[in-house]
């Protein structure tokens, strides 16, 4: 392969330390972390019962190595039953091929059998016997190249009478062990069941919900109006009031007894008309200010600096995620209906900006300066995920789209009939008040259009009406906006309730793992069909997966990551070479597309390594750049927009590289999670953990891999026979004869809740 220095070399080697921690994420279509789930949570002080439940959940969720370790701990603590033994055997064999089984694993299988032998026969015990006999047939098949027909017929007949869940679990977890004629037989019997299982549980209507965050509780929005009155308005209103009141007081005091009634009547008219004029004017001002506010929100006016400046509200990631959510929803909800002379994206751009500012102001945390590291990290950690606001963004963009399609998006610009009437009526009331002032002076017999006192009183009417209307109008606008905010909050609360009801049947992590396992089994079958191969022709197979760029991603705390879109690579290793198939899997609806295929000889695979890589995005295109050990600093300093991650890198002689990028847990982890376990989850979920030994062996051994593989399997067969002939190294037995003393009334099960009828803990006396 080509090195950075320009030299080219071809050599069979294995490089890389695949125990290093994954650095950062590269899939950025959305990150949802279900941190409130308890299916994988336990403490060191929890009783064995709880640890057993968590182990079952890990096994069902596709993390058998974690389940295996927990079950070993549970058994050593004295918890024993046929159910425990069954799950222990299953966890030991899951995601391991025959040649990956050693004396430790064989002894664990023997231990599981010996535990089950202490209890009366039940459905769990029957399943263990089937697993043990399938193992016997598989190792014999690998050793003798052909299975014992009678033994195979017997075990498969017993396999068929197991419950559907047990058959499903055994098929899923022994996928890498059962091969050849055995697998051909199982495929014939199970092909329809696999097809049904892929879409079972209403997958197309429910799978998408796993990638939806639990909606955040809506908060009351801070009004755009602040209710503050500028000094100029106060000056005008106060001066107008003083002039009007002063003028009227002077005239009333100067009125004689003969004109007192007339002056009082005209004064009352002035006060009443002026008051009505101020009130009507205030309503007009409030309506005008609402239109001005909506103009800002719809792009007709400049956004005030006080609104635009977010100061330290919201971390950079929170802001970027909120903005990304809004932009994606605007594109996704583009109305199909065409509106003459309007363009959706242009019209909606400012509304999107204002929604962004509102969400950051309402939901963003106050973030200290990064130089105060501890305070900064605590603030960022406390900040809610932007994806918990996705429902809110969808709601608002949907409302915009509805109004835009109906031509109501800019309806606020039209001055309503009520506003016109109020404006005209307010003007008339002002004129009536001026006329009332004139009537006062006529009644006094001192009428003069140029009288200073008359002019002062009229100026008081005009200034008081203007200033008073503006002052009260601002307060009225604030009151109206507050009412709108409360109404919006109620609408958002109703929408959140609807969303929660819709997410009530969100699939469990175990269901997601089950669907994905059947997807991989289906794609393996498709690859074999395309290649014209049967299981007899396949020495080994490898299935690797990777989340596609821009895919949505989600995970349950302590669980593996899940993606809405996958790249699935299937390698079929045969006598004549390696067949490679690539598929794009749209997980939410179980749709497969973009099938590609290639093949290469064993000698063509020259390099297998787990390397640090730089990943760059340009729109939907992703570029992977290898980071050489002496170039880390250069990459970080010179490549803007590059994120570092880990990848399984395969190099072929024809200069074609295959890179499988391993996801990290940025935004998808809790501070209490163990980084080493997160790494194990990432590599296990992608298939690298189980595939790496096979690919490394092919890279080192080349064409000789076939014979070496068979020799390894022969050694495994001999080891299995040796283990079967020895007394089992039984771990400490359960301290209770009565199973119910352990605290179980029924079988602890994985979170999908499908169980057999029998209780898992049966006492030796059958009670």
XYZ file of N, CA and C in Angstrom, residues 381-595:
645
model
N -22.696 19.738 31.081
C -23.284 18.446 31.441
C -24.736 18.600 31.871
N -25.045 19.701 32.550
C -26.419 19.921 33.021
C -27.357 20.321 31.887
N -26.810 20.833 30.823
C -27.626 21.350 29.728
C -28.430 20.230 29.074
N -29.677 20.515 28.765
C -30.500 19.491 28.138
C -30.035 19.265 26.705
N -30.338 18.100 26.177
C -29.997 17.795 24.788
C -30.940 18.537 23.855
N -30.389 19.088 22.797
C -31.225 19.787 21.815
C -32.265 18.859 21.213
N -31.956 17.560 21.186
C -32.875 16.611 20.559
C -34.138 16.402 21.383
N -34.140 16.809 22.641
C -35.380 16.762 23.410
C -36.330 17.876 22.987
N -35.862 18.776 22.137
C -36.686 19.867 21.612
C -37.128 19.602 20.181
N -36.765 18.445 19.651
C -37.096 18.141 18.259
C -38.598 18.219 18.023
N -39.376 17.706 18.952
C -40.842 17.734 18.814
C -41.356 19.165 18.724
N -40.712 20.058 19.482
C -41.130 21.453 19.507
C -40.830 22.126 18.165
N -39.661 21.830 17.618
C -39.295 22.378 16.316
C -40.255 21.858 15.247
N -40.529 20.555 15.291
C -41.468 19.981 14.314
C -42.832 20.665 14.383
N -43.292 20.893 15.594
C -44.605 21.515 15.775
C -44.650 22.902 15.142
N -43.658 23.732 15.430
C -43.670 25.104 14.926
C -43.503 25.151 13.412
N -42.624 24.338 12.879
C -42.448 24.336 11.421
C -43.721 23.823 10.746
N -44.392 22.858 11.365
C -45.656 22.361 10.804
C -46.700 23.475 10.776
N -46.777 24.255 11.853
C -47.727 25.365 11.886
C -47.384 26.401 10.831
N -46.090 26.685 10.668
C -45.676 27.619 9.615
C -46.095 27.106 8.246
N -45.840 25.834 8.007
C -46.151 25.246 6.694
C -47.647 25.317 6.411
N -48.463 25.061 7.421
C -49.918 25.133 7.227
C -50.343 26.555 6.883
N -49.815 27.531 7.629
C -50.196 28.924 7.371
C -49.670 29.402 6.026
N -48.464 28.956 5.681
C -47.868 29.375 4.408
C -48.663 28.811 3.227
N -49.051 27.561 3.324
C -49.807 26.932 2.238
C -51.169 27.591 2.056
N -51.774 28.031 3.159
C -53.097 28.646 3.086
C -53.044 30.143 2.826
N -51.847 30.679 2.656
C -51.718 32.110 2.415
C -51.900 32.957 3.653
N -51.782 32.350 4.837
C -51.979 33.081 6.088
C -50.675 33.444 6.786
N -49.557 33.114 6.160
C -48.281 33.304 6.835
C -47.995 34.785 7.096
N -48.393 35.650 6.148
C -48.179 37.094 6.306
C -49.503 37.825 6.530
N -50.507 37.091 7.005
C -51.824 37.707 7.210
C -51.780 38.826 8.245
N -50.819 38.787 9.140
C -50.734 39.802 10.197
C -50.480 41.191 9.629
N -49.973 41.265 8.384
C -49.656 42.570 7.791
C -50.917 43.350 7.411
N -52.015 42.646 7.259
C -53.260 43.315 6.894
C -53.849 43.993 8.126
N -54.116 45.301 7.986
C -54.736 46.042 9.075
C -56.201 45.630 9.135
N -56.634 45.186 10.274
C -57.997 44.677 10.405
C -59.013 45.816 10.442
N -60.260 45.471 10.158
C -61.362 46.439 10.195
C -61.491 47.039 11.587
N -61.305 46.195 12.613
C -61.408 46.688 13.990
C -60.345 47.732 14.286
N -59.128 47.523 13.764
C -58.064 48.505 13.989
C -58.404 49.833 13.319
N -58.970 49.778 12.112
C -59.345 51.009 11.406
C -60.428 51.752 12.171
N -61.436 51.010 12.605
C -62.537 51.629 13.350
C -62.020 52.256 14.635
N -61.142 51.533 15.344
C -60.606 52.071 16.600
C -59.767 53.313 16.341
N -59.006 53.322 15.264
C -58.200 54.492 14.953
C -59.039 55.708 14.619
N -60.049 55.490 13.786
C -60.931 56.606 13.412
C -61.698 57.099 14.633
N -62.210 56.130 15.428
C -62.970 56.524 16.622
C -62.084 57.277 17.606
N -60.851 56.860 17.736
C -59.933 57.564 18.627
C -59.666 58.972 18.159
N -59.523 59.173 16.844
C -59.305 60.506 16.291
C -60.532 61.389 16.528
N -61.719 60.810 16.320
C -62.943 61.578 16.553
C -63.059 61.988 18.012
N -62.717 61.042 18.908
C -62.774 61.374 20.342
C -61.800 62.488 20.688
N -60.655 62.492 20.057
C -59.692 63.572 20.298
C -60.261 64.897 19.822
N -60.895 64.906 18.649
C -61.512 66.132 18.125
C -62.655 66.597 19.023
N -63.419 65.603 19.547
C -64.499 65.964 20.463
C -63.930 66.601 21.721
N -62.836 66.058 22.219
C -62.205 66.642 23.403
C -61.749 68.069 23.129
N -61.166 68.304 21.937
C -60.751 69.668 21.572
C -61.975 70.572 21.492
N -63.045 70.032 20.900
C -64.280 70.823 20.837
C -64.833 71.111 22.220
N -64.699 70.131 23.125
C -65.158 70.351 24.497
C -64.395 71.468 25.173
N -63.071 71.551 24.904
C -62.272 72.647 25.467
C -62.795 73.983 24.946
N -63.096 74.000 23.643
C -63.648 75.242 23.068
C -64.976 75.581 23.723
N -65.812 74.559 23.975
C -67.103 74.802 24.623
C -66.942 75.386 26.004
N -65.916 74.941 26.760
C -65.669 75.478 28.096
C -65.424 76.981 28.013
N -64.576 77.403 27.076
C -64.220 78.821 27.002
C -65.352 79.661 26.441
N -66.156 79.059 25.562
C -67.329 79.786 25.055
C -68.317 80.034 26.192
N -68.503 78.978 27.023
C -69.419 79.125 28.160
C -68.945 80.207 29.120
N -67.617 80.368 29.255
C -67.066 81.397 30.139
C -67.179 82.775 29.509
N -67.428 82.817 28.218
C -67.493 84.101 27.529
C -66.125 84.662 27.249
N -65.099 83.803 27.358
C -63.724 84.263 27.136
C -63.116 83.586 25.910
N -63.965 83.250 24.941
C -63.463 82.511 23.778
C -62.522 83.364 22.961
N -61.386 82.805 22.723
C -60.427 83.418 21.806
C -59.504 82.325 21.309
N -59.475 82.180 20.010
C -58.677 81.089 19.438
C -57.199 81.230 19.729
N -56.777 82.432 20.131
C -55.352 82.614 20.378
C -55.064 82.787 21.870
N -56.047 82.504 22.696
C -55.859 82.629 24.132
C -54.782 81.659 24.599
N -53.781 82.126 25.386
C -52.723 81.219 25.873
C -53.280 80.062 26.669
N -54.259 80.305 27.502
C -54.815 79.222 28.305
C -55.547 78.210 27.436
N -56.273 78.706 26.445
C -56.955 77.808 25.493
C -55.939 76.950 24.761
N -54.855 77.601 24.299
C -53.831 76.850 23.571
C -53.163 75.807 24.449
N -52.935 76.175 25.710
C -52.299 75.215 26.628
C -53.186 74.001 26.854
N -54.487 74.243 27.029
C -55.418 73.136 27.282
C -55.525 72.225 26.064
N -55.620 72.792 24.893
C -55.696 71.987 23.662
C -54.407 71.185 23.484
N -53.263 71.837 23.746
C -51.986 71.103 23.650
C -51.972 69.946 24.637
N -52.567 70.164 25.840
C -52.642 69.083 26.816
C -53.466 67.917 26.305
N -54.580 68.232 25.593
C -55.406 67.162 25.019
C -54.610 66.362 24.003
N -53.938 67.060 23.099
C -53.208 66.374 22.025
C -52.012 65.588 22.564
N -51.225 66.240 23.422
C -50.061 65.543 23.971
C -50.483 64.399 24.884
N -51.511 64.639 25.706
C -51.977 63.588 26.602
C -52.515 62.391 25.851
N -53.240 62.646 24.759
C -53.771 61.539 23.958
C -52.641 60.739 23.327
N -51.666 61.450 22.784
C -50.548 60.764 22.120
C -49.692 59.997 23.122
N -49.227 60.706 24.172
C -48.362 60.059 25.145
C -49.075 58.976 25.936
N -50.328 59.270 26.334
C -51.080 58.280 27.101
C -51.363 57.024 26.298
N -51.721 57.206 25.026
C -51.991 56.043 24.174
C -50.734 55.191 24.012
N -49.584 55.846 23.846
C -48.340 55.089 23.684
C -47.966 54.367 24.977
N -48.113 55.069 26.101
C -47.755 54.473 27.392
C -48.630 53.259 27.699
N -49.931 53.456 27.612
C -50.849 52.352 27.919
C -50.771 51.268 26.845
N -50.556 51.684 25.597
C -50.472 50.723 24.498
C -49.315 49.750 24.664
N -48.196 50.245 25.162
C -47.052 49.358 25.398
C -47.380 48.322 26.483
N -48.017 48.788 27.550
C -48.387 47.850 28.611
C -49.437 46.851 28.114
N -50.348 47.340 27.300
C -51.368 46.460 26.738
C -50.742 45.436 25.794
N -49.756 45.862 25.013
C -49.061 44.938 24.101
C -48.359 43.840 24.897
N -47.738 44.220 26.025
C -47.084 43.228 26.872
C -48.106 42.251 27.446
N -49.243 42.791 27.907
C -50.278 41.921 28.471
C -50.802 40.952 27.421
N -51.014 41.449 26.204
C -51.499 40.585 25.123
C -50.467 39.518 24.756
N -49.205 39.924 24.712
C -48.176 38.943 24.353
C -48.031 37.885 25.436
N -48.160 38.297 26.683
C -48.120 37.314 27.759
C -49.261 36.311 27.623
N -50.429 36.812 27.253
C -51.564 35.910 27.044
C -51.278 34.956 25.882
N -50.654 35.484 24.828
C -50.284 34.636 23.692
C -49.268 33.578 24.120
N -48.318 33.981 24.961
C -47.307 33.035 25.438
C -47.946 31.932 26.280
N -48.909 32.303 27.123
C -49.596 31.291 27.930
C -50.413 30.351 27.044
N -51.067 30.928 26.028
C -51.834 30.090 25.100
C -50.902 29.163 24.327
N -49.726 29.685 23.936
C -48.750 28.864 23.227
C -48.241 27.747 24.128
N -48.009 28.068 25.401
C -47.553 27.045 26.342
C -48.588 25.926 26.459
N -49.852 26.285 26.539
C -50.908 25.274 26.614
C -50.933 24.424 25.345
N -50.746 25.073 24.205
C -50.716 24.341 22.936
C -49.514 23.390 22.886
N -48.368 23.867 23.367
C -47.171 23.021 23.387
C -47.320 21.876 24.377
N -47.946 22.135 25.502
C -48.172 21.060 26.469
C -49.084 19.982 25.889
N -50.099 20.405 25.150
C -50.990 19.431 24.502
C -50.231 18.633 23.443
N -49.348 19.308 22.712
C -48.551 18.614 21.691
C -47.583 17.633 22.340
N -46.965 18.044 23.445
C -46.053 17.140 24.146
C -46.792 15.907 24.651
N -47.991 16.113 25.191
C -48.785 14.977 25.655
C -49.069 14.019 24.500
N -49.394 14.576 23.332
C -49.643 13.738 22.161
C -48.384 12.979 21.755
N -47.229 13.662 21.821
C -45.961 13.011 21.466
C -45.638 11.879 22.431
N -45.855 12.120 23.723
C -45.585 11.082 24.713
C -46.483 9.869 24.492
N -47.731 10.117 24.146
C -48.636 9.008 23.843
C -48.159 8.246 22.613
N -47.639 8.990 21.635
C -47.145 8.355 20.417
C -45.896 7.524 20.683
N -45.079 7.974 21.644
C -43.839 7.265 21.967
C -44.026 6.190 23.029
N -45.260 5.988 23.457
C -45.507 5.029 24.540
C -45.080 3.618 24.161
N -45.159 3.281 22.872
C -44.756 1.938 22.434
C -43.393 1.953 21.755
N -42.539 2.880 22.194
C -41.162 2.923 21.681
C -40.511 1.553 21.894
N -39.833 1.017 20.878
C -39.227 -0.317 21.027
C -38.127 -0.317 22.072
N -37.963 -1.436 22.733
C -36.896 -1.585 23.707
C -35.574 -1.814 22.983
N -34.500 -1.694 23.725
C -33.185 -1.943 23.134
C -33.067 -3.399 22.686
N -33.689 -4.302 23.413
C -33.662 -5.719 23.025
C -34.373 -5.942 21.703
N -35.485 -5.242 21.485
C -36.190 -5.372 20.207
C -35.341 -4.837 19.062
N -34.663 -3.716 19.291
C -33.791 -3.156 18.249
C -32.690 -4.146 17.898
N -32.082 -4.762 18.919
C -31.017 -5.740 18.680
C -31.562 -6.957 17.934
N -32.750 -7.389 18.297
C -33.350 -8.559 17.646
C -33.598 -8.286 16.173
N -34.200 -7.147 15.871
C -34.439 -6.804 14.466
C -33.127 -6.742 13.689
N -32.105 -6.134 14.312
C -30.833 -5.971 13.615
C -30.154 -7.315 13.369
N -30.222 -8.206 14.334
C -29.638 -9.539 14.133
C -30.306 -10.265 12.970
N -31.613 -10.144 12.876
C -32.306 -10.794 11.759
C -32.023 -10.088 10.435
N -31.792 -8.766 10.484
C -31.358 -8.069 9.268
C -30.034 -8.632 8.778
N -29.101 -8.820 9.700
C -27.786 -9.337 9.309
C -27.895 -10.767 8.777
N -28.741 -11.575 9.419
C -28.946 -12.941 8.920
C -29.557 -12.915 7.525
N -30.488 -12.004 7.315
C -31.122 -11.880 6.000
C -30.109 -11.453 4.932
N -29.267 -10.473 5.271
C -28.288 -9.983 4.293
C -27.223 -11.032 4.002
N -26.871 -11.817 4.993
C -25.948 -12.929 4.732
C -26.575 -13.913 3.754
N -27.859 -14.222 3.971
C -28.553 -15.137 3.056
C -28.644 -14.553 1.654
N -28.908 -13.254 1.554
C -28.960 -12.592 0.239
C -27.602 -12.682 -0.449
N -26.526 -12.417 0.311
C -25.175 -12.480 -0.263
C -24.870 -13.887 -0.778
N -25.223 -14.886 -0.014
C -24.962 -16.265 -0.438
C -25.777 -16.616 -1.682
N -26.994 -16.129 -1.740
C -27.827 -16.393 -2.916
C -27.246 -15.715 -4.148
N -26.811 -14.467 -4.001
C -26.217 -13.749 -5.133
C -24.946 -14.448 -5.615
N -24.180 -15.004 -4.666
C -22.919 -15.661 -5.027
C -23.128 -17.106 -5.457
N -24.346 -17.612 -5.338
C -24.603 -18.999 -5.695
C -23.952 -19.985 -4.751
N -23.900 -19.633 -3.470
C -23.233 -20.473 -2.482
C -24.245 -21.039 -1.493
N -23.904 -22.174 -0.937
C -24.644 -22.722 0.194
C -23.751 -22.629 1.422
N -24.306 -22.923 2.580
C -23.503 -22.872 3.798
C -22.359 -23.878 3.768
N -22.535 -24.971 3.000
C -21.455 -25.952 2.876
C -20.225 -25.347 2.212
N -20.473 -24.336 1.349
C -19.373 -23.737 0.585
C -18.633 -22.659 1.375
N -19.211 -22.228 2.493
C -18.653 -21.108 3.250
C -17.896 -21.643 4.455
N -16.591 -21.367 4.499
C -15.770 -21.812 5.626
C -16.038 -20.931 6.850
N -16.161 -19.653 6.614
C -16.463 -18.697 7.687
C -17.096 -17.471 7.058
N -17.776 -16.720 7.860
C -18.363 -15.479 7.365
C -18.152 -14.379 8.402
N -18.115 -13.157 7.912
C -17.929 -11.988 8.771
C -18.973 -10.955 8.366
N -19.658 -10.402 9.340
C -20.611 -9.321 9.089
C -20.163 -8.104 9.897
N -19.875 -7.015 9.209
C -19.443 -5.776 9.849
C -20.476 -4.689 9.561
N -20.679 -3.823 10.507
C -21.681 -2.763 10.334
C -21.099 -1.419 10.745
N -21.665 -0.393 10.141
C -21.233 0.972 10.437
C -22.409 1.903 10.224
N -22.585 2.861 11.107
C -23.618 3.867 10.910
C -23.254 4.762 9.748
N -24.183 4.961 8.823
C -23.913 5.792 7.655
C -23.830 7.263 8.044
N -23.098 8.063 7.261
C -23.044 9.499 7.542
C -24.447 10.094 7.574
N -24.668 10.984 8.503
C -25.934 11.685 8.700
C -27.041 10.792 9.237
N -26.736 9.570 9.605
C -27.764 8.708 10.188
C -28.123 9.198 11.586
N -29.362 8.970 11.970
C -29.746 9.234 13.359
C -29.128 8.149 14.229
N -28.785 8.491 15.444
C -28.177 7.518 16.340
C -28.793 7.665 17.728
N -28.821 6.571 18.430
C -29.394 6.577 19.780
C -28.839 5.389 20.542
N -28.843 5.515 21.840
C -28.450 4.388 22.677
C -29.059 4.547 24.061
N -29.233 3.405 24.696
C -29.648 3.349 26.087
C -28.382 3.361 26.941
N -28.437 3.985 28.090
C -27.258 4.041 28.953
C -26.750 2.626 29.242
N -25.447 2.424 29.084
C -24.743 1.153 29.232
C -25.031 0.170 28.086
N -25.719 0.639 27.054
C -26.012 -0.224 25.911
C -25.248 0.211 24.674
N -25.264 -0.599 23.605
C -24.551 -0.261 22.372
C -25.296 0.796 21.566
N -24.610 1.473 20.653
C -25.289 2.482 19.825
C -26.141 1.823 18.747
N -27.222 2.505 18.369
C -28.103 2.071 17.279
C -28.175 3.201 16.243
N -28.392 2.824 14.984
C -28.422 3.799 13.901
C -29.672 3.625 13.054
N -30.109 4.725 12.451
C -31.271 4.652 11.561
C -30.874 4.138 10.178
N -29.596 4.287 9.819
C -29.110 3.810 8.527
C -27.731 3.188 8.710
N -27.563 2.009 8.143
C -26.314 1.269 8.303
C -25.685 0.967 6.946
N -24.362 0.875 6.975
C -23.621 0.170 5.926
C -23.308 -1.210 6.494
N -23.721 -2.249 5.774
C -23.480 -3.617 6.220
C -22.545 -4.294 5.221
N -21.407 -4.791 5.711
C -20.441 -5.519 4.888
C -20.503 -6.989 5.256
N -20.679 -7.828 4.249
C -20.717 -9.274 4.456
C -19.544 -9.887 3.697
N -18.678 -10.593 4.419
C -17.556 -11.301 3.802
C -17.824 -12.802 3.920
N -17.830 -13.471 2.789
C -17.992 -14.922 2.753
C -16.657 -15.541 2.379
N -16.065 -16.291 3.287
C -14.747 -16.890 3.066
C -14.942 -18.327 2.578
N -14.531 -18.590 1.354
C -14.743 -19.886 0.716
C -13.404 -20.510 0.328
N -13.464 -21.674 -0.284
C -12.246 -22.355 -0.738
C -11.480 -21.515 -1.756
N -12.202 -20.751 -2.558
C -11.581 -20.048 -3.685
C -11.275 -18.583 -3.415
N -11.616 -18.088 -2.255
C -11.334 -16.688 -1.961
C -12.440 -16.064 -1.135
N -12.457 -14.751 -1.139
C -13.384 -13.990 -0.301
C -14.372 -13.246 -1.188
N -15.653 -13.413 -0.906
C -16.710 -12.651 -1.581
C -17.136 -11.527 -0.640
N -17.133 -10.325 -1.159
C -17.493 -9.152 -0.358
C -18.782 -8.544 -0.903
N -19.728 -8.287 -0.002
C -20.989 -7.657 -0.372
C -21.226 -6.457 0.533
N -21.736 -5.388 -0.074
C -22.064 -4.177 0.679
C -23.551 -3.871 0.493
N -24.184 -3.509 1.564
C -25.591 -3.138 1.521
C -25.811 -1.880 2.347
N -26.714 -1.034 1.897
C -27.215 0.059 2.730
C -28.524 -0.406 3.339
N -28.614 -0.323 4.646
C -29.805 -0.775 5.359
C -30.504 0.421 5.987
N -31.745 0.655 5.558
C -32.569 1.672 6.194
C -33.314 0.979 7.321
N -32.756 1.081 8.504
C -33.183 0.233 9.606
C -34.644 0.439 9.988
N -35.103 1.663 9.974
C -36.442 1.943 10.481
C -37.536 1.200 9.719
N -37.311 0.944 8.444
C -38.327 0.251 7.656
C -37.801 -1.052 7.069
N -36.625 -1.500 7.517
C -36.033 -2.768 7.073
C -35.837 -2.809 5.562
N -35.478 -1.670 4.955
C -35.283 -1.606 3.507
C -33.801 -1.711 3.172
N -33.483 -2.473 2.134
C -32.102 -2.690 1.702
C -31.925 -2.077 0.319
N -30.814 -1.375 0.118
C -30.569 -0.729 -1.173
C -29.063 -0.667 -1.440
N -28.723 -0.156 -2.615
C -27.329 0.116 -2.997
C -26.432 -1.104 -2.794
N -26.859 -2.236 -3.296
C -26.066 -3.461 -3.167
C -24.836 -3.399 -4.079
